[in-house]
Amino acid sequence: ILYKRFVLDVAHNPAAITKLISALYTCFPGKKMHFFAGFAKDKDAGTCLRLLANAGELTCIGGDNPRLFVVEELFALAEAMNVQCSKSPFIDIELADPEAICVICGSFSLMESGRRSIEDWAIESGLTNDGDRRCNFLDRALTPKRRERSLL
């Protein structure tokens, strides 16, 4: 949980998405959720999208990894399944309601771009400055053991 507003989770199949949503309801009762989600082509993305859309606002995103759906493919899948969502070629925090918990989920390969999007948002919001960008983010995001490994 970053800045009391952001969650990054690598849930990328229906079972993991269901557990993620349950944990979010427990940790943030009554809060709006906005999911930014992208999935690999070999996953059950349709079911995952339906679960996420039922739990909050959903934005389909793509990634640089060739194993991932590009945003247009993922959005087309959602439309074919009558799943209400928006689409964005990147994680655009401004698409979410300012009061919503923003959840970036799906493929492992999306987490780095999610982290960068949150850093950019924090700088633009005046919560940190560019000079201490990496340090501030890591201090809020990681446990001491993970922080040590990430700085290597």
mmCIF file of C-alpha atoms in Angstrom:
data_model
loop_
_atom_site.group_PDB
_atom_site.id
_atom_site.type_symbol
_atom_site.label_atom_id
_atom_site.label_comp_id
_atom_site.label_asym_id
_atom_site.label_seq_id
_atom_site.Cartn_x
_atom_site.Cartn_y
_atom_site.Cartn_z
ATOM 1 C CA ILE A 1 0.000 0.000 0.000
ATOM 2 C CA LEU A 2 1.552 3.271 -1.123
ATOM 3 C CA TYR A 3 0.484 6.773 -0.084
ATOM 4 C CA LYS A 4 -2.620 5.154 1.482
ATOM 5 C CA ARG A 5 -4.096 5.026 -2.010
ATOM 6 C CA PHE A 6 -2.225 2.589 -4.240
ATOM 7 C CA VAL A 7 -1.976 -1.190 -4.271
ATOM 8 C CA LEU A 8 0.228 -3.190 -6.633
ATOM 9 C CA ASP A 9 -0.602 -6.881 -6.828
ATOM 10 C CA VAL A 10 0.419 -9.566 -9.301
ATOM 11 C CA ALA A 11 -2.939 -11.346 -9.182
ATOM 12 C CA HIS A 12 -3.231 -12.706 -12.725
ATOM 13 C CA ASN A 13 -5.772 -15.529 -12.604
ATOM 14 C CA PRO A 14 -9.381 -15.750 -11.360
ATOM 15 C CA ALA A 15 -8.497 -17.341 -8.001
ATOM 16 C CA ALA A 16 -5.885 -14.695 -7.214
ATOM 17 C CA ILE A 17 -8.151 -11.861 -8.409
ATOM 18 C CA THR A 18 -10.924 -13.149 -6.126
ATOM 19 C CA LYS A 19 -8.528 -13.177 -3.151
ATOM 20 C CA LEU A 20 -7.267 -9.702 -4.036
ATOM 21 C CA ILE A 21 -10.790 -8.268 -4.153
ATOM 22 C CA SER A 22 -11.648 -9.913 -0.838
ATOM 23 C CA ALA A 23 -8.520 -8.457 0.783
ATOM 24 C CA LEU A 24 -9.302 -5.002 -0.621
ATOM 25 C CA TYR A 25 -12.837 -5.101 0.805
ATOM 26 C CA THR A 26 -11.352 -6.050 4.179
ATOM 27 C CA CYS A 27 -8.613 -3.400 4.163
ATOM 28 C CA PHE A 28 -10.661 -0.600 2.602
ATOM 29 C CA PRO A 29 -14.313 -1.116 3.585
ATOM 30 C CA GLY A 30 -16.668 1.184 1.729
ATOM 31 C CA LYS A 31 -13.954 2.693 -0.486
ATOM 32 C CA LYS A 32 -14.264 2.979 -4.256
ATOM 33 C CA MET A 33 -11.792 0.904 -6.243
ATOM 34 C CA HIS A 34 -10.212 1.648 -9.603
ATOM 35 C CA PHE A 35 -8.368 -1.251 -11.208
ATOM 36 C CA PHE A 36 -5.673 -0.856 -13.844
ATOM 37 C CA ALA A 37 -5.237 -4.366 -15.226
ATOM 38 C CA GLY A 38 -3.248 -6.109 -17.928
ATOM 39 C CA PHE A 39 -2.816 -9.811 -18.526
ATOM 40 C CA ALA A 40 -0.732 -12.308 -20.438
ATOM 41 C CA LYS A 41 -2.413 -13.932 -23.415
ATOM 42 C CA ASP A 42 -2.198 -17.392 -21.832
ATOM 43 C CA LYS A 43 -4.304 -16.362 -18.791
ATOM 44 C CA ASP A 44 -8.080 -16.355 -18.323
ATOM 45 C CA ALA A 45 -8.182 -12.604 -18.840
ATOM 46 C CA GLY A 46 -11.909 -12.483 -19.604
ATOM 47 C CA THR A 47 -12.929 -13.916 -16.236
ATOM 48 C CA CYS A 48 -10.406 -11.692 -14.466
ATOM 49 C CA LEU A 49 -11.776 -8.592 -16.206
ATOM 50 C CA ARG A 50 -15.352 -9.498 -15.268
ATOM 51 C CA LEU A 51 -14.399 -9.991 -11.601
ATOM 52 C CA LEU A 52 -12.546 -6.669 -11.482
ATOM 53 C CA ALA A 53 -15.310 -4.718 -13.240
ATOM 54 C CA ASN A 54 -17.839 -6.081 -10.749
ATOM 55 C CA ALA A 55 -15.669 -4.815 -7.885
ATOM 56 C CA GLY A 56 -15.010 -1.276 -9.158
ATOM 57 C CA GLU A 57 -13.990 0.866 -12.090
ATOM 58 C CA LEU A 58 -11.707 -0.891 -14.567
ATOM 59 C CA THR A 59 -9.140 0.400 -17.030
ATOM 60 C CA CYS A 60 -7.535 -2.094 -19.408
ATOM 61 C CA ILE A 61 -3.844 -1.463 -19.955
ATOM 62 C CA GLY A 62 -1.167 -3.088 -22.051
ATOM 63 C CA GLY A 63 2.527 -3.530 -21.623
ATOM 64 C CA ASP A 64 5.823 -3.882 -23.435
ATOM 65 C CA ASN A 65 6.086 -7.632 -22.927
ATOM 66 C CA PRO A 66 5.097 -9.522 -26.114
ATOM 67 C CA ARG A 67 3.328 -12.139 -23.954
ATOM 68 C CA LEU A 68 0.792 -9.524 -22.824
ATOM 69 C CA PHE A 69 -2.396 -8.497 -24.523
ATOM 70 C CA VAL A 70 -1.978 -5.108 -26.137
ATOM 71 C CA VAL A 71 -4.533 -2.678 -24.776
ATOM 72 C CA GLU A 72 -6.784 -2.852 -27.853
ATOM 73 C CA GLU A 73 -6.947 -6.669 -27.690
ATOM 74 C CA LEU A 74 -7.765 -6.658 -23.988
ATOM 75 C CA PHE A 75 -10.406 -3.965 -24.444
ATOM 76 C CA ALA A 76 -11.957 -5.922 -27.352
ATOM 77 C CA LEU A 77 -12.101 -9.020 -25.145
ATOM 78 C CA ALA A 78 -13.843 -7.014 -22.423
ATOM 79 C CA GLU A 79 -16.349 -5.592 -24.910
ATOM 80 C CA ALA A 80 -17.075 -9.060 -26.318
ATOM 81 C CA MET A 81 -17.889 -10.207 -22.777
ATOM 82 C CA ASN A 82 -20.015 -7.109 -22.047
ATOM 83 C CA VAL A 83 -17.562 -5.975 -19.375
ATOM 84 C CA GLN A 84 -17.727 -2.232 -18.736
ATOM 85 C CA CYS A 85 -14.260 -0.677 -18.768
ATOM 86 C CA SER A 86 -12.090 2.050 -20.192
ATOM 87 C CA LYS A 87 -8.709 1.649 -21.848
ATOM 88 C CA SER A 88 -5.393 3.410 -21.702
ATOM 89 C CA PRO A 89 -2.036 2.645 -23.334
ATOM 90 C CA PHE A 90 -0.403 3.363 -19.960
ATOM 91 C CA ILE A 91 -1.305 3.597 -16.284
ATOM 92 C CA ASP A 92 -2.894 7.038 -16.044
ATOM 93 C CA ILE A 93 -3.651 7.712 -12.365
ATOM 94 C CA GLU A 94 -5.703 10.759 -13.389
ATOM 95 C CA LEU A 95 -8.382 8.436 -14.821
ATOM 96 C CA ALA A 96 -9.299 7.336 -11.303
ATOM 97 C CA ASP A 97 -11.555 9.148 -8.875
ATOM 98 C CA PRO A 98 -9.249 11.012 -6.446
ATOM 99 C CA GLU A 99 -10.948 9.232 -3.532
ATOM 100 C CA ALA A 100 -10.603 5.753 -5.025
ATOM 101 C CA ILE A 101 -8.042 3.141 -4.101
ATOM 102 C CA CYS A 102 -5.993 2.549 -7.266
ATOM 103 C CA VAL A 103 -5.099 -1.080 -7.794
ATOM 104 C CA ILE A 104 -2.561 -2.054 -10.429
ATOM 105 C CA CYS A 105 -2.846 -5.762 -11.034
ATOM 106 C CA GLY A 106 -2.273 -8.562 -13.483
ATOM 107 C CA SER A 107 1.004 -9.463 -15.053
ATOM 108 C CA PHE A 108 4.276 -9.250 -13.122
ATOM 109 C CA SER A 109 5.724 -7.215 -15.982
ATOM 110 C CA LEU A 110 3.296 -4.329 -15.293
ATOM 111 C CA MET A 111 4.567 -3.657 -11.787
ATOM 112 C CA GLU A 112 7.576 -1.579 -12.835
ATOM 113 C CA SER A 113 5.467 0.751 -14.979
ATOM 114 C CA GLY A 114 2.957 0.897 -12.128
ATOM 115 C CA ARG A 115 5.677 1.939 -9.722
ATOM 116 C CA ARG A 116 6.862 4.643 -12.115
ATOM 117 C CA SER A 117 3.312 5.930 -12.590
ATOM 118 C CA ILE A 118 2.867 6.245 -8.842
ATOM 119 C CA GLU A 119 6.220 8.007 -8.500
ATOM 120 C CA ASP A 120 5.220 10.485 -11.211
ATOM 121 C CA TRP A 121 1.864 11.051 -9.520
ATOM 122 C CA ALA A 122 3.604 11.662 -6.165
ATOM 123 C CA ILE A 123 5.955 14.225 -7.705
ATOM 124 C CA GLU A 124 3.138 16.012 -9.538
ATOM 125 C CA SER A 125 1.075 16.007 -6.322
ATOM 126 C CA GLY A 126 3.938 17.529 -4.344
ATOM 127 C CA LEU A 127 4.308 14.508 -2.050
ATOM 128 C CA THR A 128 7.946 14.036 -3.006
ATOM 129 C CA ASN A 129 10.476 15.657 -5.306
ATOM 130 C CA ASP A 130 12.427 14.250 -8.196
ATOM 131 C CA GLY A 131 15.712 14.325 -6.271
ATOM 132 C CA ASP A 132 14.568 11.822 -3.668
ATOM 133 C CA ARG A 133 12.152 9.961 -5.920
ATOM 134 C CA ARG A 134 13.618 6.466 -5.597
ATOM 135 C CA CYS A 135 14.430 6.711 -1.911
ATOM 136 C CA ASN A 136 11.001 8.013 -0.890
ATOM 137 C CA PHE A 137 9.165 5.421 -2.925
ATOM 138 C CA LEU A 138 11.198 2.523 -1.613
ATOM 139 C CA ASP A 139 10.891 3.668 1.989
ATOM 140 C CA ARG A 140 7.115 3.605 1.737
ATOM 141 C CA ALA A 141 6.812 0.520 -0.430
ATOM 142 C CA LEU A 142 9.242 -2.078 0.807
ATOM 143 C CA THR A 143 10.041 -3.992 3.926
ATOM 144 C CA PRO A 144 13.646 -3.589 5.145
ATOM 145 C CA LYS A 145 14.754 -6.897 3.607
ATOM 146 C CA ARG A 146 13.183 -6.114 0.225
ATOM 147 C CA ARG A 147 14.549 -2.549 0.341
ATOM 148 C CA GLU A 148 18.053 -3.914 0.805
ATOM 149 C CA ARG A 149 17.698 -6.269 -2.185
ATOM 150 C CA SER A 150 16.178 -3.581 -4.420
ATOM 151 C CA LEU A 151 19.113 -1.234 -3.928
ATOM 152 C CA LEU A 152 21.669 -3.824 -5.092
#
